[in-house]
C-alpha positions as protocol buffer text, in pm:
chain_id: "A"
residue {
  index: 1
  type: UNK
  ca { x: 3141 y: 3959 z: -8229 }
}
residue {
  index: 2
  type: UNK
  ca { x: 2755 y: 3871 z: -8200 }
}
residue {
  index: 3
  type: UNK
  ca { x: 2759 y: 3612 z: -8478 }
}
residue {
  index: 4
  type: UNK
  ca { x: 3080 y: 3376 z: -8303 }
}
residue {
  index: 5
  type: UNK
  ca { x: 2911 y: 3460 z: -7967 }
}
residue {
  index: 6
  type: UNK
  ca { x: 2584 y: 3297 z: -8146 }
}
residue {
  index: 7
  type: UNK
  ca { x: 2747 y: 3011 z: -8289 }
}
residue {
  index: 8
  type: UNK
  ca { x: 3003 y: 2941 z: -7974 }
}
residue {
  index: 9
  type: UNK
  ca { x: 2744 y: 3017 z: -7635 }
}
residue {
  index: 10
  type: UNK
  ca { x: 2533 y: 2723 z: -7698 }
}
residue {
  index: 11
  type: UNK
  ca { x: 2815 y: 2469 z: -7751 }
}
residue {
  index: 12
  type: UNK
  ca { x: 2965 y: 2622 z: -7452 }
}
residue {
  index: 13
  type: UNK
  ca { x: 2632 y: 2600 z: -7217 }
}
residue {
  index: 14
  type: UNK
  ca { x: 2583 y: 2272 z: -7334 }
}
residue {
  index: 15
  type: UNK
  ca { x: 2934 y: 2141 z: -7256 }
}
residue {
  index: 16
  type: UNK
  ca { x: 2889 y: 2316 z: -6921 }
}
residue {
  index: 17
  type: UNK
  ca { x: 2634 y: 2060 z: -6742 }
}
residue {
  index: 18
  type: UNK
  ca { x: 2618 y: 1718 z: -6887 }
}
residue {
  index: 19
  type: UNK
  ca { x: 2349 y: 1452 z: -6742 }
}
residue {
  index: 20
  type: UNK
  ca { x: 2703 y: 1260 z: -6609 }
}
residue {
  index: 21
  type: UNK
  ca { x: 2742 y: 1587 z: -6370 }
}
residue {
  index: 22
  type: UNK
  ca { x: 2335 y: 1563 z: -6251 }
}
residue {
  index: 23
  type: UNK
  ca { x: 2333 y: 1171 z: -6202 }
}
residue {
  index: 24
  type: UNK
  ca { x: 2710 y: 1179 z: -6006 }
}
residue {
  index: 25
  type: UNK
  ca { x: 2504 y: 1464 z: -5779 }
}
residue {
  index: 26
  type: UNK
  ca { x: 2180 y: 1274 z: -5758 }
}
residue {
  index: 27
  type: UNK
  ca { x: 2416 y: 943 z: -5651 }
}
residue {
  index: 28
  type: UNK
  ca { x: 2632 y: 1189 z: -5370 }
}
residue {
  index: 29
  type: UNK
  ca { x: 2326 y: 1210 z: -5220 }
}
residue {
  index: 30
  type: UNK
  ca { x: 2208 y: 1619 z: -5333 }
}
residue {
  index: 31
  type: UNK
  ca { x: 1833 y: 1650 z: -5371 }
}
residue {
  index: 32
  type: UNK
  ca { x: 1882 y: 1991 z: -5553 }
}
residue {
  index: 33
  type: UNK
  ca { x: 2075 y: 2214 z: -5765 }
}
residue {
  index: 34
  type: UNK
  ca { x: 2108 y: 2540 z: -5756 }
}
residue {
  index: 35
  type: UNK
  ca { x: 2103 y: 2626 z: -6163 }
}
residue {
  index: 36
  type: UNK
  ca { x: 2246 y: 3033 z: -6229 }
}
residue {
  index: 37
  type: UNK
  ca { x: 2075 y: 3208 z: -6561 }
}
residue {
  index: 38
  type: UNK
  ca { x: 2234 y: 3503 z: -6710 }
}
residue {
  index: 39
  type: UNK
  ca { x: 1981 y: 3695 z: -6795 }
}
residue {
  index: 40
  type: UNK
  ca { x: 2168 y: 3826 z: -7156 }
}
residue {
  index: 41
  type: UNK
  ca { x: 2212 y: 3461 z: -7240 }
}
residue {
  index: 42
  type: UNK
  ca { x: 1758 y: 3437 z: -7194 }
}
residue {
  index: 43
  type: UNK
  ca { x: 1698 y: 3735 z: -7329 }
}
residue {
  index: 44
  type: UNK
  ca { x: 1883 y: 3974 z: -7603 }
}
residue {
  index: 45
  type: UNK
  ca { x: 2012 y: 4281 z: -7548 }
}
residue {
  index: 46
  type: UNK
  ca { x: 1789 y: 4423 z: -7850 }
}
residue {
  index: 47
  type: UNK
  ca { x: 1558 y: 4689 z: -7844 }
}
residue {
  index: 48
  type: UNK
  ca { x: 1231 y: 4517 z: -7748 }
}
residue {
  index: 49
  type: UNK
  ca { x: 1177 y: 4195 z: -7626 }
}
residue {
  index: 50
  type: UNK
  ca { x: 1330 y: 3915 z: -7788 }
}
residue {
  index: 51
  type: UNK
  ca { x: 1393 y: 3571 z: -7610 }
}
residue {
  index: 52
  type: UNK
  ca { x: 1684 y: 3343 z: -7690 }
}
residue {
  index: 53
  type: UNK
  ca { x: 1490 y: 3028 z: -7773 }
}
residue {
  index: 54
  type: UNK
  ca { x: 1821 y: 2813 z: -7816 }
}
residue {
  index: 55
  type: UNK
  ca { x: 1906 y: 2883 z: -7446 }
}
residue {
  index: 56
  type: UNK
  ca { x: 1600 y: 2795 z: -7325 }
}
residue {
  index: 57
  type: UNK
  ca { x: 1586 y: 2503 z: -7479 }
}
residue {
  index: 58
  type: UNK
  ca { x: 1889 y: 2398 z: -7322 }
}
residue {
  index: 59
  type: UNK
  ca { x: 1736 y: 2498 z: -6992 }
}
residue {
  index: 60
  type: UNK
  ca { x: 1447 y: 2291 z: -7101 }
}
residue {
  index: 61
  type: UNK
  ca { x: 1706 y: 2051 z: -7097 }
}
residue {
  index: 62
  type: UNK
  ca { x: 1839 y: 2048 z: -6781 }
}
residue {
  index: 63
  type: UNK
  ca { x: 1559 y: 2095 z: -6610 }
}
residue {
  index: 64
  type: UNK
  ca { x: 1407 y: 1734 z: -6801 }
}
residue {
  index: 65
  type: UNK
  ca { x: 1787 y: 1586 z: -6657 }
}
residue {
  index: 66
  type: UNK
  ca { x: 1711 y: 1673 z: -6310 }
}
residue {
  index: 67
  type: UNK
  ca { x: 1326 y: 1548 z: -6317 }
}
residue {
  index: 68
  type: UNK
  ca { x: 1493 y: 1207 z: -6402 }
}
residue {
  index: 69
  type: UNK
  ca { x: 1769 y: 1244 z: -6144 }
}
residue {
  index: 70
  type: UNK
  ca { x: 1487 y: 1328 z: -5882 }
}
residue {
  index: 71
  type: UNK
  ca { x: 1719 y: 1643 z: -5842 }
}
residue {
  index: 72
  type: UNK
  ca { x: 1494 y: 1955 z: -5774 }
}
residue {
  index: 73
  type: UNK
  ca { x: 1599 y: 2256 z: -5905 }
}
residue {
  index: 74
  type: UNK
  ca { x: 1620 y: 2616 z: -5808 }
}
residue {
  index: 75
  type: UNK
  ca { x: 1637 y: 2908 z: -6102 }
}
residue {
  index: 76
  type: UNK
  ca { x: 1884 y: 3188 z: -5997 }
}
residue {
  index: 77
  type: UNK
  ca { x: 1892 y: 3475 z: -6175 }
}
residue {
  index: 78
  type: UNK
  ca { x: 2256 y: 3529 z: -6122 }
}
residue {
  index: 79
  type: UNK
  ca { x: 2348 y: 3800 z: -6420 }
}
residue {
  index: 80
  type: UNK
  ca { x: 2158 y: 4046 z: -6440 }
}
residue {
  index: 81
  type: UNK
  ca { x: 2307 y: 4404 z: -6669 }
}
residue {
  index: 82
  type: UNK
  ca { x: 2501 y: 4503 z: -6368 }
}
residue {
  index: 83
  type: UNK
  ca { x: 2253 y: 4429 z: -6075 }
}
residue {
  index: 84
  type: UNK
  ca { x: 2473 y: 4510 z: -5805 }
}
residue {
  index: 85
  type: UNK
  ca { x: 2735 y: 4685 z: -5972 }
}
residue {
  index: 86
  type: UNK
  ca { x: 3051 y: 4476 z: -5980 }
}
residue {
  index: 87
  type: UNK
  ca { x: 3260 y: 4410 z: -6278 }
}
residue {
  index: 88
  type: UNK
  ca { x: 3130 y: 4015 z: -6256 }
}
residue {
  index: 89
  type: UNK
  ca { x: 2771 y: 4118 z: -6317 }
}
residue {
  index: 90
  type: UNK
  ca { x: 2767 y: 4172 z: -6654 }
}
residue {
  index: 91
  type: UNK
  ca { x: 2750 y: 4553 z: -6684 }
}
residue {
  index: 92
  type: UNK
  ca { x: 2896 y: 4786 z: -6935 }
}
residue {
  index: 93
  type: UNK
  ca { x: 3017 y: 5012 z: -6675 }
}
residue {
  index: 94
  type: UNK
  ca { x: 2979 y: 4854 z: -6322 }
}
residue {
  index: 95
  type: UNK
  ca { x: 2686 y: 5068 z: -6257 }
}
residue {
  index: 96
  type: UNK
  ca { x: 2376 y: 4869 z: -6090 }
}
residue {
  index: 97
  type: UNK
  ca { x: 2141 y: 4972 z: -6420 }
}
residue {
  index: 98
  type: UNK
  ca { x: 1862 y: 4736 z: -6300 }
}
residue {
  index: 99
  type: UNK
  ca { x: 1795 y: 4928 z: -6048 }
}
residue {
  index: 100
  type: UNK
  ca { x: 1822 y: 5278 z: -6190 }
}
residue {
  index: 101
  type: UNK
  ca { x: 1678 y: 5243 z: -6527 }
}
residue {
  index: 102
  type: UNK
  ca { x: 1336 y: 5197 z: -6596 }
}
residue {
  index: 103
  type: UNK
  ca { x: 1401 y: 4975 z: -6881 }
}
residue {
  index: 104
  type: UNK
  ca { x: 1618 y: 4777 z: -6780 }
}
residue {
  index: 105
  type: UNK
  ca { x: 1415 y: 4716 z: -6474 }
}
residue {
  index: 106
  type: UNK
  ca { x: 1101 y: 4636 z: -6668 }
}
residue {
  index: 107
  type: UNK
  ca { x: 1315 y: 4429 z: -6922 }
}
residue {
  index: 108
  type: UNK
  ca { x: 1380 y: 4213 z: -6579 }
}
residue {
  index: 109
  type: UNK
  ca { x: 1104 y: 4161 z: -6442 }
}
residue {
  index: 110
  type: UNK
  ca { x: 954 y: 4066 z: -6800 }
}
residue {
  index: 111
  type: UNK
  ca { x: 1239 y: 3751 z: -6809 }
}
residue {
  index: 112
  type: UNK
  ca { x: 1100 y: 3637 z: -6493 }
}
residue {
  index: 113
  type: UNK
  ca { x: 734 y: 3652 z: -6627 }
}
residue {
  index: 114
  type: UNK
  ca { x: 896 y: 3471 z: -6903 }
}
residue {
  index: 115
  type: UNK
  ca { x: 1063 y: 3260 z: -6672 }
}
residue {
  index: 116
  type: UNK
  ca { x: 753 y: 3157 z: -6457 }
}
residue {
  index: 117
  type: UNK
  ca { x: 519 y: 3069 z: -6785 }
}
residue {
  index: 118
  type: UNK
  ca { x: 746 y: 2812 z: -6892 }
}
residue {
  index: 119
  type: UNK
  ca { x: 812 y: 2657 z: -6569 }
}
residue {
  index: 120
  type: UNK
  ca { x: 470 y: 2738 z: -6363 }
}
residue {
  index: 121
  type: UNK
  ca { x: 364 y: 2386 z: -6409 }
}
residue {
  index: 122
  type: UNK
  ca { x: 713 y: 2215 z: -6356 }
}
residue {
  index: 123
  type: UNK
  ca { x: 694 y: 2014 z: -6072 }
}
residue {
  index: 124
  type: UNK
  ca { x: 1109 y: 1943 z: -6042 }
}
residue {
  index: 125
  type: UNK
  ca { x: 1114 y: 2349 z: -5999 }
}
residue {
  index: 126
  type: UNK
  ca { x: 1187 y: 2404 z: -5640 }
}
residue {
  index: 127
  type: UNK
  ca { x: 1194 y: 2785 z: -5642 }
}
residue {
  index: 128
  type: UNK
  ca { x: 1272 y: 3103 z: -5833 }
}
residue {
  index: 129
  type: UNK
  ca { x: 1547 y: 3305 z: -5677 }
}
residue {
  index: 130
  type: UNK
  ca { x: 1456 y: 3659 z: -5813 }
}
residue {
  index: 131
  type: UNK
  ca { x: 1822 y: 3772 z: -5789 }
}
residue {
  index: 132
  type: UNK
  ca { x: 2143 y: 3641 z: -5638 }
}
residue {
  index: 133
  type: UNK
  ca { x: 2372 y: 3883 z: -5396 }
}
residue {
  index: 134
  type: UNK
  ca { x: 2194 y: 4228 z: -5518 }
}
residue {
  index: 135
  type: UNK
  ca { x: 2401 y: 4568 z: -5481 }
}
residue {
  index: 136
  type: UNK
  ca { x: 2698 y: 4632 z: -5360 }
}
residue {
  index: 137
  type: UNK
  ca { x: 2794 y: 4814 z: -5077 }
}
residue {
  index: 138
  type: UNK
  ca { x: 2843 y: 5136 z: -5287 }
}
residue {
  index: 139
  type: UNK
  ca { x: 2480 y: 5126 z: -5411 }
}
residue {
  index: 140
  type: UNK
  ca { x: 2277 y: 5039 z: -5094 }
}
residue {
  index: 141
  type: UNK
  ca { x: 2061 y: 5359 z: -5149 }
}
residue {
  index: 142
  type: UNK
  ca { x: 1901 y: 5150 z: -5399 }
}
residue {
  index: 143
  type: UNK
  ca { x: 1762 y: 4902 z: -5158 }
}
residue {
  index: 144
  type: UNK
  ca { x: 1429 y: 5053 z: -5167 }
}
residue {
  index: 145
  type: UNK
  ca { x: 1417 y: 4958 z: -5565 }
}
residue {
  index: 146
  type: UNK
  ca { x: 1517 y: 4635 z: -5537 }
}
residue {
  index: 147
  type: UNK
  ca { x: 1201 y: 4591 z: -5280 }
}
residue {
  index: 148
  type: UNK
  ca { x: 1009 y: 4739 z: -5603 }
}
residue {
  index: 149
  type: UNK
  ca { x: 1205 y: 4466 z: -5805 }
}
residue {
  index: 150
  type: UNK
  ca { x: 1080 y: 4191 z: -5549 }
}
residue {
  index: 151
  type: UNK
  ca { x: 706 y: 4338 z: -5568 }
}
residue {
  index: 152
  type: UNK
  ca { x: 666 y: 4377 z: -5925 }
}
residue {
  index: 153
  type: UNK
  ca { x: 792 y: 4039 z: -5991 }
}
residue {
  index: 154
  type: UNK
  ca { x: 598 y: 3862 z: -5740 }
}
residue {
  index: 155
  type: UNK
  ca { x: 296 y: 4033 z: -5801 }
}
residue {
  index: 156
  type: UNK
  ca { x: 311 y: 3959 z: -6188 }
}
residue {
  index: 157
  type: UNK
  ca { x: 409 y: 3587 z: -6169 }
}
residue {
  index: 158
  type: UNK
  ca { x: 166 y: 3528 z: -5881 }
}
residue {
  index: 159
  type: UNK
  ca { x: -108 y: 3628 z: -6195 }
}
residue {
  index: 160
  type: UNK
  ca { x: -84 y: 3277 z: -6318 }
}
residue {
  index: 161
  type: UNK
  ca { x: 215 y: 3086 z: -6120 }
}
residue {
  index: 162
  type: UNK
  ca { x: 60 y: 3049 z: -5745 }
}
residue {
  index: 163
  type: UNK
  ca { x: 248 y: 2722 z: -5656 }
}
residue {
  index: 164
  type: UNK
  ca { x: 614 y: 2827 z: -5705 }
}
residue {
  index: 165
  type: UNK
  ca { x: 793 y: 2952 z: -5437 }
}
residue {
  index: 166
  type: UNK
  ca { x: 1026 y: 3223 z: -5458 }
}
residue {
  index: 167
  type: UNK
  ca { x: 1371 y: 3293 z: -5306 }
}
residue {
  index: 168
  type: UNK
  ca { x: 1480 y: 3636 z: -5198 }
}
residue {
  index: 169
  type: UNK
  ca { x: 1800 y: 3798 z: -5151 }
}
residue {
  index: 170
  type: UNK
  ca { x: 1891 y: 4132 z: -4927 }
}
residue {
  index: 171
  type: UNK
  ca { x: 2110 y: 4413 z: -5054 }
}
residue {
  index: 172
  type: UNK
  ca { x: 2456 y: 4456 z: -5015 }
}
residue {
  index: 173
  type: UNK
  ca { x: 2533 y: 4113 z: -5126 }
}
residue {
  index: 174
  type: UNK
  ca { x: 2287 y: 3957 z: -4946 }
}
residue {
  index: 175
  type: UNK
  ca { x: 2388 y: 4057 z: -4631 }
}
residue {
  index: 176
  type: UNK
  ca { x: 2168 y: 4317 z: -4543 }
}
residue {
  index: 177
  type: UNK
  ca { x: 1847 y: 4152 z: -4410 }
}
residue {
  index: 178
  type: UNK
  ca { x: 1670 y: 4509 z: -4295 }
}
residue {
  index: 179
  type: UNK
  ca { x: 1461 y: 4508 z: -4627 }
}
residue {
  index: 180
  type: UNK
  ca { x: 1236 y: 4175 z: -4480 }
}
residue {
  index: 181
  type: UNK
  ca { x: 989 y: 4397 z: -4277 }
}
residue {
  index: 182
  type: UNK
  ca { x: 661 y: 4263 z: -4480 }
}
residue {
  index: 183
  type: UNK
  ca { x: 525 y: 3952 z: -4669 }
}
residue {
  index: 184
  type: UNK
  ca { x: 649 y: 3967 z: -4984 }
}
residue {
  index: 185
  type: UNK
  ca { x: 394 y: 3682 z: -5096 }
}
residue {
  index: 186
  type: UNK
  ca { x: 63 y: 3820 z: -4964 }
}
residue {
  index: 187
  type: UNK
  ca { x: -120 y: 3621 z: -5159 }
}
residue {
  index: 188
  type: UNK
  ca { x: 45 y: 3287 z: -5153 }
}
residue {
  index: 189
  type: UNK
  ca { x: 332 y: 3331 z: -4874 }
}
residue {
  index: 190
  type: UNK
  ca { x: 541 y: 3069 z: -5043 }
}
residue {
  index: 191
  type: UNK
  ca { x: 922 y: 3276 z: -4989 }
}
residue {
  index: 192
  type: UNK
  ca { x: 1192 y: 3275 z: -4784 }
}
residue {
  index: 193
  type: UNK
  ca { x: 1521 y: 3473 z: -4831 }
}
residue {
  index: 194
  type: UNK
  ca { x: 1905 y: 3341 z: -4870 }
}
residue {
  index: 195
  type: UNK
  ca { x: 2167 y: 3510 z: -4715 }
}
């Protein structure tokens, strides 16, 4: 239920990455890590807008780790509520709801806002991935909103974030690269994409 989840999630995310696990990876020689947020761990799945401070602090966390490690680090949004419409993506019902709900959609692209405000003036941040391996084969038709996804986020961090560059992934898993026709970063053209 919501009140164990509560209690046991942050014991669990802070078990997960310890500064033993950073330092061993700053000593193997990595200059980056590649850290995956869950977007329902950031953000609750209320009605409005309501961010999970405690998880964000432990992001703070990590984030402070790898500035001492020298270990630069990349935010991936890697759960979305079923972004690409697999059973591993979080969703209620393996339907890519991101995409085809306006809320949901808006309730995205607000975490990244989020996202960008506390980390616009991190230095250690290497990039924002927007979203790892979006839609599934089944729900390619939706390519054209996860372009929308890709504008409306750029466009709104690029309001106050302009030195952050951002990491962009095609649909069907990121192997579709057809959608990279334009600059997504008109202003700024800090991207690339990851395949």
């Amino acid at each position: 239920g919501a009140e164990y989840a509560e209690a046991f999630f942050p014991k669990w995310y802070r078990a997960h990455l310890s500064e033993g696990d950073i330092r061993e990876m700053a000593r193997w020689g990595y200059n980056s890590i590649r850290l995956p947020l869950d977007a329902a761990a950031l953000l609750y799945e209320d009605v409005g807008i309501r961010f999970n401070e405690e998880t964000f602090s432990i992001l703070d966390e990590v984030i402070d780790l790898c500035e001492k490690h020298k270990l630069y680090v990349i935010l991936d949004l890697h759960g979305t509520p079923g972004h690409s419409g697999v059973p591993c993506d979080n969703g209620l019902d393996n339907l890519p709801r991101v995409f085809m709900e306006d809320e949901t959609f808006e309730r995205m692209v607000t975490l990244w806002e989020e996202i960008a405000r506390r980390y616009k003036d991190r230095w250690i941040v290497g990039a924002y991935e927007l979203l790892n391996e979006p839609l599934f084969p089944a729900w390619v038709h939706l390519k054209n909103r996860l372009v929308d996804f890709y504008d409306a986020v750029i466009s709104r961090v690029r309001a106050f974030d302009k030195q952050h560059m951002f990491l962009l992934s095609g649909p069907i898993v990121g192997t579709d690269q057809s959608i990279f026709t334009k600059d997504f970063d008109p202003e700024c053209h800090n991207w690339g994409y990851t395949f």
